[in-house]
Amino acid sequence: MTLQGRSEASTLALYHFDRSSAARKVRIALSEKGLEWESRVLDTSVSAREHLQADYLKLNPRGVVPTLVHDGKVVRESQVILEYLEDVFPEPSLRPADPHARATMRLWTKRADEDMHRQARTLAVCIYMGAMFSKAGEDAVTAYYDAMPDSTRRENDRVDREYGLESPLLGKAVAYFKESFSEIDASLEDRDWLVDDEFSLADISMGVYVTRLAGLGMAPLWSELGQLVDWHERFCKRPSYREAVEKWGDRSSAERRAASEAAYSAIKTLWDAA
């Protein structure tokens, strides 16, 4: 795919791919706001690695998705993109009007930037992505990581691929999600949404990671967190979720289900021990 030479004038264009949690956040926000946008899907497979090609790296030096281009101006990082969309397209609002409530919202969205996305990748690589990478052949895998600008992601992936379900990073990741999901559950007492009982960026930013782990076959782990379960069901019933998540499907779902079933017992042991 060639990214150069495309006109960006007077348009919203999103570089993304189907199952990216970060891209799902942005697609949900775009749908909630009723915005038209141009889809630019990247093939992020080990063999194609379009997100690591030089022309895309000019837009996003970290080589990650999504990237938003608005009237020729590039906006990177999903949480930054969500805030940008709020600033430029404020209606309907996905941020509380009350300053304290808005600060509370940002405490939730901050989690995604600080640790949640990284921990979700550890689970995904240990459960199924590492094996998928290996099928591409070691030459392709080597080229993939040689092109990856993010040294932390590269090193974490190396450990997770090498050790799989025995990765020293996996227990921490599982414990992180057990704690986070329990905190979400506790925050939902007597309310439908995380902040001031209004659907906001907090729900989008947290909800996609429940979807991510559920897609890895792990939903039975938190079946006793009834408020979390009900909240996520409400999240998935929104028209924006159907448009931004279900519509895009998932190219790897069948293979992932098989890997998830094989991994579930090991993940449950770590969850119970956390």
Short mmCIF file of N, CA and C in Angstrom, two decimals, residues 89-240:
data_model
loop_
_atom_site.label_atom_id
_atom_site.label_comp_id
_atom_site.label_asym_id
_atom_site.label_seq_id
_atom_site.Cartn_x
_atom_site.Cartn_y
_atom_site.Cartn_z
N PHE A 89 -14.95 18.75 17.60
CA PHE A 89 -16.35 18.40 17.34
C PHE A 89 -17.04 18.18 18.69
N PRO A 90 -17.36 19.24 19.41
CA PRO A 90 -17.80 19.11 20.81
C PRO A 90 -19.20 18.54 21.01
N GLU A 91 -19.99 18.43 19.95
CA GLU A 91 -21.36 17.92 20.09
C GLU A 91 -21.57 16.69 19.23
N PRO A 92 -22.21 15.67 19.80
CA PRO A 92 -22.54 15.51 21.21
C PRO A 92 -21.30 15.25 22.05
N SER A 93 -21.32 15.75 23.25
CA SER A 93 -20.13 15.67 24.10
C SER A 93 -19.96 14.28 24.70
N LEU A 94 -18.70 13.87 24.76
CA LEU A 94 -18.33 12.63 25.43
C LEU A 94 -17.47 12.91 26.65
N ARG A 95 -17.49 14.17 27.10
CA ARG A 95 -16.81 14.58 28.33
C ARG A 95 -17.83 15.23 29.26
N PRO A 96 -17.79 14.93 30.55
CA PRO A 96 -18.71 15.59 31.48
C PRO A 96 -18.47 17.09 31.51
N ALA A 97 -19.53 17.85 31.74
CA ALA A 97 -19.39 19.31 31.83
C ALA A 97 -18.76 19.73 33.15
N ASP A 98 -19.07 19.02 34.22
CA ASP A 98 -18.53 19.36 35.53
C ASP A 98 -17.03 19.10 35.59
N PRO A 99 -16.23 20.08 36.04
CA PRO A 99 -14.77 19.90 36.06
C PRO A 99 -14.29 18.70 36.88
N HIS A 100 -14.91 18.46 38.03
CA HIS A 100 -14.48 17.32 38.84
C HIS A 100 -14.82 16.00 38.16
N ALA A 101 -16.00 15.95 37.56
CA ALA A 101 -16.38 14.74 36.83
C ALA A 101 -15.45 14.52 35.64
N ARG A 102 -15.06 15.61 34.98
CA ARG A 102 -14.14 15.49 33.86
C ARG A 102 -12.78 14.97 34.33
N ALA A 103 -12.33 15.44 35.49
CA ALA A 103 -11.08 14.94 36.05
C ALA A 103 -11.18 13.45 36.38
N THR A 104 -12.33 13.04 36.92
CA THR A 104 -12.55 11.63 37.20
C THR A 104 -12.51 10.81 35.92
N MET A 105 -13.13 11.32 34.88
CA MET A 105 -13.08 10.66 33.57
C MET A 105 -11.64 10.45 33.13
N ARG A 106 -10.82 11.47 33.32
CA ARG A 106 -9.43 11.39 32.85
C ARG A 106 -8.59 10.45 33.69
N LEU A 107 -8.98 10.21 34.94
CA LEU A 107 -8.30 9.19 35.72
C LEU A 107 -8.50 7.81 35.09
N TRP A 108 -9.70 7.59 34.53
CA TRP A 108 -9.95 6.32 33.83
C TRP A 108 -9.19 6.28 32.51
N THR A 109 -9.28 7.33 31.71
CA THR A 109 -8.64 7.29 30.40
C THR A 109 -7.11 7.24 30.53
N LYS A 110 -6.58 7.78 31.61
CA LYS A 110 -5.14 7.76 31.84
C LYS A 110 -4.61 6.33 31.96
N ARG A 111 -5.46 5.43 32.47
CA ARG A 111 -5.04 4.04 32.61
C ARG A 111 -4.65 3.41 31.27
N ALA A 112 -5.45 3.75 30.26
CA ALA A 112 -5.16 3.16 28.95
C ALA A 112 -3.79 3.57 28.46
N ASP A 113 -3.43 4.83 28.67
CA ASP A 113 -2.12 5.31 28.25
C ASP A 113 -0.99 4.74 29.10
N GLU A 114 -1.24 4.60 30.39
CA GLU A 114 -0.16 4.22 31.30
C GLU A 114 0.19 2.74 31.23
N ASP A 115 -0.81 1.88 31.19
CA ASP A 115 -0.47 0.46 31.34
C ASP A 115 -1.42 -0.50 30.64
N MET A 116 -2.68 -0.15 30.48
CA MET A 116 -3.67 -1.13 30.08
C MET A 116 -3.39 -1.72 28.70
N HIS A 117 -3.02 -0.86 27.75
CA HIS A 117 -2.78 -1.36 26.40
C HIS A 117 -1.58 -2.31 26.39
N ARG A 118 -0.54 -1.94 27.12
CA ARG A 118 0.66 -2.79 27.17
C ARG A 118 0.36 -4.14 27.79
N GLN A 119 -0.42 -4.15 28.87
CA GLN A 119 -0.75 -5.42 29.53
C GLN A 119 -1.64 -6.29 28.65
N ALA A 120 -2.55 -5.64 27.89
CA ALA A 120 -3.39 -6.41 26.98
C ALA A 120 -2.56 -7.06 25.89
N ARG A 121 -1.53 -6.36 25.41
CA ARG A 121 -0.68 -6.95 24.38
C ARG A 121 0.08 -8.16 24.92
N THR A 122 0.53 -8.08 26.17
CA THR A 122 1.20 -9.23 26.77
C THR A 122 0.29 -10.46 26.75
N LEU A 123 -0.97 -10.29 27.15
CA LEU A 123 -1.90 -11.41 27.12
C LEU A 123 -2.07 -11.94 25.70
N ALA A 124 -2.24 -11.03 24.76
CA ALA A 124 -2.48 -11.46 23.38
C ALA A 124 -1.28 -12.19 22.79
N VAL A 125 -0.08 -11.68 23.04
CA VAL A 125 1.12 -12.32 22.49
C VAL A 125 1.32 -13.69 23.12
N CYS A 126 1.13 -13.78 24.43
CA CYS A 126 1.33 -15.06 25.12
C CYS A 126 0.30 -16.09 24.70
N ILE A 127 -0.93 -15.65 24.47
CA ILE A 127 -2.01 -16.60 24.17
C ILE A 127 -1.99 -17.05 22.72
N TYR A 128 -1.83 -16.09 21.78
CA TYR A 128 -1.93 -16.53 20.38
C TYR A 128 -1.06 -15.78 19.38
N MET A 129 -0.73 -14.52 19.64
CA MET A 129 0.00 -13.76 18.63
C MET A 129 1.41 -14.29 18.40
N GLY A 130 2.05 -14.75 19.48
CA GLY A 130 3.41 -15.27 19.33
C GLY A 130 3.46 -16.44 18.37
N ALA A 131 2.49 -17.36 18.50
CA ALA A 131 2.44 -18.50 17.59
C ALA A 131 2.14 -18.07 16.17
N MET A 132 1.26 -17.07 16.00
CA MET A 132 0.95 -16.56 14.67
C MET A 132 2.17 -15.93 14.03
N PHE A 133 2.92 -15.18 14.81
CA PHE A 133 4.14 -14.58 14.29
C PHE A 133 5.09 -15.65 13.76
N SER A 134 5.25 -16.72 14.52
CA SER A 134 6.20 -17.77 14.14
C SER A 134 5.84 -18.42 12.82
N LYS A 135 4.54 -18.48 12.51
CA LYS A 135 4.11 -19.09 11.25
C LYS A 135 4.61 -18.30 10.04
N ALA A 136 4.91 -17.03 10.23
CA ALA A 136 5.39 -16.20 9.13
C ALA A 136 6.85 -16.50 8.79
N GLY A 137 7.54 -17.22 9.68
CA GLY A 137 8.95 -17.53 9.45
C GLY A 137 9.86 -16.57 10.18
N GLU A 138 11.00 -17.06 10.62
CA GLU A 138 11.89 -16.24 11.44
C GLU A 138 12.46 -15.05 10.69
N ASP A 139 12.67 -15.17 9.39
CA ASP A 139 13.18 -14.02 8.63
C ASP A 139 12.17 -12.87 8.67
N ALA A 140 10.89 -13.20 8.49
CA ALA A 140 9.85 -12.16 8.53
C ALA A 140 9.72 -11.58 9.93
N VAL A 141 9.83 -12.44 10.95
CA VAL A 141 9.73 -11.96 12.33
C VAL A 141 10.89 -11.03 12.66
N THR A 142 12.08 -11.41 12.23
CA THR A 142 13.26 -10.58 12.47
C THR A 142 13.11 -9.22 11.80
N ALA A 143 12.64 -9.22 10.57
CA ALA A 143 12.43 -7.95 9.85
C ALA A 143 11.36 -7.11 10.52
N TYR A 144 10.34 -7.76 11.02
CA TYR A 144 9.24 -7.07 11.72
C TYR A 144 9.78 -6.33 12.94
N TYR A 145 10.55 -7.01 13.76
CA TYR A 145 11.06 -6.37 14.97
C TYR A 145 12.21 -5.40 14.69
N ASP A 146 12.96 -5.65 13.66
CA ASP A 146 14.01 -4.69 13.29
C ASP A 146 13.41 -3.35 12.88
N ALA A 147 12.20 -3.40 12.32
CA ALA A 147 11.54 -2.18 11.87
C ALA A 147 10.73 -1.50 12.97
N MET A 148 10.53 -2.15 14.10
CA MET A 148 9.68 -1.61 15.17
C MET A 148 10.43 -0.55 15.96
N PRO A 149 9.94 0.69 15.98
CA PRO A 149 10.65 1.76 16.68
C PRO A 149 10.56 1.68 18.20
N ASP A 150 9.50 1.09 18.72
CA ASP A 150 9.24 1.09 20.16
C ASP A 150 10.04 -0.02 20.83
N SER A 151 11.12 0.34 21.51
CA SER A 151 12.02 -0.66 22.09
C SER A 151 11.36 -1.43 23.23
N THR A 152 10.48 -0.78 24.00
CA THR A 152 9.80 -1.47 25.10
C THR A 152 8.86 -2.54 24.57
N ARG A 153 8.08 -2.18 23.55
CA ARG A 153 7.19 -3.17 22.95
C ARG A 153 8.00 -4.31 22.34
N ARG A 154 9.08 -3.98 21.68
CA ARG A 154 9.91 -4.99 21.04
C ARG A 154 10.47 -5.97 22.07
N GLU A 155 10.97 -5.46 23.20
CA GLU A 155 11.56 -6.33 24.21
C GLU A 155 10.49 -7.16 24.92
N ASN A 156 9.34 -6.54 25.23
CA ASN A 156 8.26 -7.30 25.86
C ASN A 156 7.77 -8.43 24.94
N ASP A 157 7.63 -8.10 23.66
CA ASP A 157 7.22 -9.14 22.71
C ASP A 157 8.24 -10.27 22.65
N ARG A 158 9.51 -9.93 22.70
CA ARG A 158 10.54 -10.96 22.63
C ARG A 158 10.40 -11.93 23.79
N VAL A 159 10.21 -11.40 24.99
CA VAL A 159 10.04 -12.25 26.17
C VAL A 159 8.76 -13.08 26.06
N ASP A 160 7.67 -12.43 25.69
CA ASP A 160 6.39 -13.13 25.62
C ASP A 160 6.38 -14.20 24.53
N ARG A 161 7.01 -13.94 23.41
CA ARG A 161 7.09 -14.95 22.35
C ARG A 161 7.94 -16.14 22.79
N GLU A 162 9.03 -15.85 23.47
CA GLU A 162 9.95 -16.91 23.87
C GLU A 162 9.33 -17.85 24.91
N TYR A 163 8.61 -17.27 25.86
CA TYR A 163 8.12 -18.06 26.98
C TYR A 163 6.64 -18.40 26.90
N GLY A 164 5.88 -17.71 26.07
CA GLY A 164 4.47 -18.00 25.93
C GLY A 164 3.73 -17.91 27.26
N LEU A 165 3.00 -18.94 27.60
CA LEU A 165 2.22 -18.93 28.83
C LEU A 165 3.09 -19.03 30.09
N GLU A 166 4.37 -19.23 29.90
CA GLU A 166 5.32 -19.22 31.02
C GLU A 166 6.05 -17.88 31.11
N SER A 167 5.61 -16.89 30.37
CA SER A 167 6.28 -15.59 30.36
C SER A 167 6.29 -14.98 31.76
N PRO A 168 7.42 -14.42 32.18
CA PRO A 168 7.47 -13.75 33.49
C PRO A 168 6.62 -12.48 33.53
N LEU A 169 6.18 -11.99 32.39
CA LEU A 169 5.34 -10.80 32.33
C LEU A 169 3.85 -11.11 32.44
N LEU A 170 3.48 -12.36 32.23
CA LEU A 170 2.07 -12.71 32.11
C LEU A 170 1.32 -12.60 33.44
N GLY A 171 1.91 -13.05 34.53
CA GLY A 171 1.24 -12.99 35.82
C GLY A 171 0.89 -11.57 36.22
N LYS A 172 1.80 -10.65 35.98
CA LYS A 172 1.54 -9.25 36.31
C LYS A 172 0.40 -8.70 35.45
N ALA A 173 0.38 -9.08 34.18
CA ALA A 173 -0.67 -8.60 33.29
C ALA A 173 -2.04 -9.10 33.74
N VAL A 174 -2.12 -10.38 34.09
CA VAL A 174 -3.39 -10.95 34.55
C VAL A 174 -3.84 -10.27 35.85
N ALA A 175 -2.91 -10.09 36.78
CA ALA A 175 -3.24 -9.43 38.05
C ALA A 175 -3.69 -8.00 37.82
N TYR A 176 -3.08 -7.33 36.86
CA TYR A 176 -3.46 -5.95 36.54
C TYR A 176 -4.92 -5.88 36.10
N PHE A 177 -5.33 -6.79 35.24
CA PHE A 177 -6.70 -6.76 34.76
C PHE A 177 -7.69 -7.20 35.83
N LYS A 178 -7.30 -8.13 36.68
CA LYS A 178 -8.19 -8.51 37.77
C LYS A 178 -8.46 -7.32 38.68
N GLU A 179 -7.42 -6.58 39.02
CA GLU A 179 -7.57 -5.40 39.87
C GLU A 179 -8.38 -4.31 39.16
N SER A 180 -8.06 -4.05 37.89
CA SER A 180 -8.74 -2.99 37.14
C SER A 180 -10.22 -3.30 36.96
N PHE A 181 -10.54 -4.55 36.59
CA PHE A 181 -11.93 -4.91 36.38
C PHE A 181 -12.72 -4.87 37.69
N SER A 182 -12.06 -5.23 38.79
CA SER A 182 -12.72 -5.14 40.09
C SER A 182 -13.01 -3.69 40.45
N GLU A 183 -12.10 -2.79 40.12
CA GLU A 183 -12.32 -1.37 40.40
C GLU A 183 -13.44 -0.80 39.52
N ILE A 184 -13.49 -1.22 38.27
CA ILE A 184 -14.60 -0.80 37.41
C ILE A 184 -15.92 -1.28 38.01
N ASP A 185 -15.97 -2.54 38.41
CA ASP A 185 -17.19 -3.11 38.98
C ASP A 185 -17.64 -2.31 40.20
N ALA A 186 -16.70 -1.99 41.09
CA ALA A 186 -17.03 -1.24 42.31
C ALA A 186 -17.51 0.17 41.99
N SER A 187 -17.02 0.75 40.90
CA SER A 187 -17.38 2.12 40.55
C SER A 187 -18.77 2.22 39.93
N LEU A 188 -19.36 1.10 39.58
CA LEU A 188 -20.63 1.10 38.86
C LEU A 188 -21.84 0.89 39.77
N GLU A 189 -21.64 0.93 41.07
CA GLU A 189 -22.76 0.75 41.98
C GLU A 189 -23.76 1.89 41.79
N ASP A 190 -25.01 1.53 41.53
CA ASP A 190 -26.10 2.50 41.36
C ASP A 190 -25.92 3.43 40.17
N ARG A 191 -25.20 3.00 39.16
CA ARG A 191 -25.07 3.83 37.96
C ARG A 191 -24.83 2.94 36.74
N ASP A 192 -25.18 3.46 35.58
CA ASP A 192 -25.00 2.72 34.34
C ASP A 192 -23.62 2.94 33.72
N TRP A 193 -23.04 4.12 33.96
CA TRP A 193 -21.78 4.48 33.31
C TRP A 193 -20.78 4.95 34.36
N LEU A 194 -19.53 5.01 33.99
CA LEU A 194 -18.46 5.19 34.97
C LEU A 194 -18.43 6.55 35.64
N VAL A 195 -18.83 7.62 34.93
CA VAL A 195 -18.70 8.97 35.48
C VAL A 195 -20.04 9.69 35.40
N ASP A 196 -20.55 10.10 36.55
CA ASP A 196 -21.80 10.88 36.63
C ASP A 196 -22.95 10.24 35.86
N ASP A 197 -22.89 8.92 35.70
CA ASP A 197 -23.95 8.17 35.02
C ASP A 197 -24.21 8.67 33.60
N GLU A 198 -23.16 9.20 32.96
CA GLU A 198 -23.23 9.63 31.57
C GLU A 198 -22.18 8.88 30.75
N PHE A 199 -22.58 8.38 29.60
CA PHE A 199 -21.62 7.70 28.72
C PHE A 199 -20.54 8.69 28.31
N SER A 200 -19.29 8.30 28.46
CA SER A 200 -18.18 9.23 28.22
C SER A 200 -16.96 8.49 27.68
N LEU A 201 -15.91 9.27 27.48
CA LEU A 201 -14.64 8.69 27.04
C LEU A 201 -14.12 7.64 28.02
N ALA A 202 -14.51 7.76 29.28
CA ALA A 202 -14.09 6.75 30.27
C ALA A 202 -14.65 5.38 29.90
N ASP A 203 -15.91 5.32 29.53
CA ASP A 203 -16.53 4.05 29.17
C ASP A 203 -15.93 3.49 27.89
N ILE A 204 -15.68 4.36 26.92
CA ILE A 204 -15.06 3.91 25.66
C ILE A 204 -13.68 3.35 25.94
N SER A 205 -12.88 4.10 26.72
CA SER A 205 -11.48 3.73 26.94
C SER A 205 -11.34 2.45 27.73
N MET A 206 -12.23 2.19 28.67
CA MET A 206 -12.18 0.96 29.45
C MET A 206 -12.92 -0.18 28.75
N GLY A 207 -14.03 0.14 28.12
CA GLY A 207 -14.88 -0.90 27.54
C GLY A 207 -14.19 -1.73 26.48
N VAL A 208 -13.35 -1.09 25.66
CA VAL A 208 -12.72 -1.85 24.58
C VAL A 208 -11.74 -2.90 25.11
N TYR A 209 -11.23 -2.71 26.32
CA TYR A 209 -10.30 -3.70 26.86
C TYR A 209 -11.05 -4.88 27.48
N VAL A 210 -12.27 -4.66 27.96
CA VAL A 210 -13.10 -5.79 28.34
C VAL A 210 -13.43 -6.60 27.09
N THR A 211 -13.75 -5.91 26.01
CA THR A 211 -13.98 -6.59 24.73
C THR A 211 -12.74 -7.36 24.31
N ARG A 212 -11.59 -6.76 24.48
CA ARG A 212 -10.33 -7.40 24.07
C ARG A 212 -10.11 -8.71 24.81
N LEU A 213 -10.26 -8.69 26.13
CA LEU A 213 -10.04 -9.91 26.90
C LEU A 213 -11.15 -10.92 26.70
N ALA A 214 -12.38 -10.44 26.50
CA ALA A 214 -13.48 -11.36 26.18
C ALA A 214 -13.21 -12.04 24.86
N GLY A 215 -12.65 -11.30 23.90
CA GLY A 215 -12.30 -11.87 22.60
C GLY A 215 -11.20 -12.90 22.70
N LEU A 216 -10.43 -12.85 23.78
CA LEU A 216 -9.41 -13.86 24.04
C LEU A 216 -9.98 -15.04 24.83
N GLY A 217 -11.31 -15.04 24.99
CA GLY A 217 -11.95 -16.17 25.65
C GLY A 217 -11.90 -16.15 27.16
N MET A 218 -11.62 -14.99 27.75
CA MET A 218 -11.38 -14.92 29.19
C MET A 218 -12.58 -14.44 29.99
N ALA A 219 -13.73 -14.19 29.38
CA ALA A 219 -14.88 -13.62 30.07
C ALA A 219 -15.32 -14.41 31.31
N PRO A 220 -15.23 -15.74 31.32
CA PRO A 220 -15.64 -16.46 32.54
C PRO A 220 -14.86 -16.04 33.79
N LEU A 221 -13.68 -15.47 33.61
CA LEU A 221 -12.88 -15.07 34.76
C LEU A 221 -13.58 -14.02 35.61
N TRP A 222 -14.33 -13.13 34.99
CA TRP A 222 -14.96 -12.04 35.73
C TRP A 222 -16.48 -12.16 35.75
N SER A 223 -16.99 -13.37 35.61
CA SER A 223 -18.44 -13.57 35.58
C SER A 223 -19.11 -13.15 36.88
N GLU A 224 -18.38 -13.17 38.00
CA GLU A 224 -18.96 -12.79 39.28
C GLU A 224 -18.98 -11.28 39.49
N LEU A 225 -18.35 -10.53 38.62
CA LEU A 225 -18.37 -9.06 38.70
C LEU A 225 -19.60 -8.58 37.94
N GLY A 226 -20.76 -8.72 38.58
CA GLY A 226 -22.03 -8.51 37.88
C GLY A 226 -22.21 -7.12 37.33
N GLN A 227 -21.76 -6.10 38.04
CA GLN A 227 -21.94 -4.73 37.56
C GLN A 227 -21.07 -4.47 36.33
N LEU A 228 -19.87 -5.03 36.34
CA LEU A 228 -19.00 -4.93 35.16
C LEU A 228 -19.63 -5.63 33.97
N VAL A 229 -20.16 -6.81 34.18
CA VAL A 229 -20.77 -7.58 33.10
C VAL A 229 -21.95 -6.82 32.50
N ASP A 230 -22.81 -6.28 33.36
CA ASP A 230 -23.98 -5.55 32.87
C ASP A 230 -23.56 -4.29 32.12
N TRP A 231 -22.57 -3.58 32.65
CA TRP A 231 -22.04 -2.37 31.99
C TRP A 231 -21.49 -2.68 30.61
N HIS A 232 -20.73 -3.75 30.51
CA HIS A 232 -20.16 -4.10 29.21
C HIS A 232 -21.24 -4.51 28.23
N GLU A 233 -22.29 -5.17 28.71
CA GLU A 233 -23.42 -5.50 27.84
C GLU A 233 -24.10 -4.23 27.32
N ARG A 234 -24.27 -3.23 28.19
CA ARG A 234 -24.84 -1.95 27.74
C ARG A 234 -23.93 -1.30 26.70
N PHE A 235 -22.66 -1.35 26.95
CA PHE A 235 -21.66 -0.79 26.04
C PHE A 235 -21.78 -1.44 24.66
N CYS A 236 -21.89 -2.75 24.64
CA CYS A 236 -21.94 -3.49 23.37
C CYS A 236 -23.26 -3.30 22.63
N LYS A 237 -24.30 -2.86 23.32
CA LYS A 237 -25.60 -2.65 22.68
C LYS A 237 -25.72 -1.26 22.04
N ARG A 238 -24.77 -0.38 22.27
CA ARG A 238 -24.85 0.94 21.68
C ARG A 238 -24.65 0.84 20.16
N PRO A 239 -25.40 1.62 19.40
CA PRO A 239 -25.22 1.61 17.94
C PRO A 239 -23.77 1.88 17.52
N SER A 240 -23.07 2.71 18.29
CA SER A 240 -21.68 3.03 17.95
C SER A 240 -20.78 1.81 18.07
#
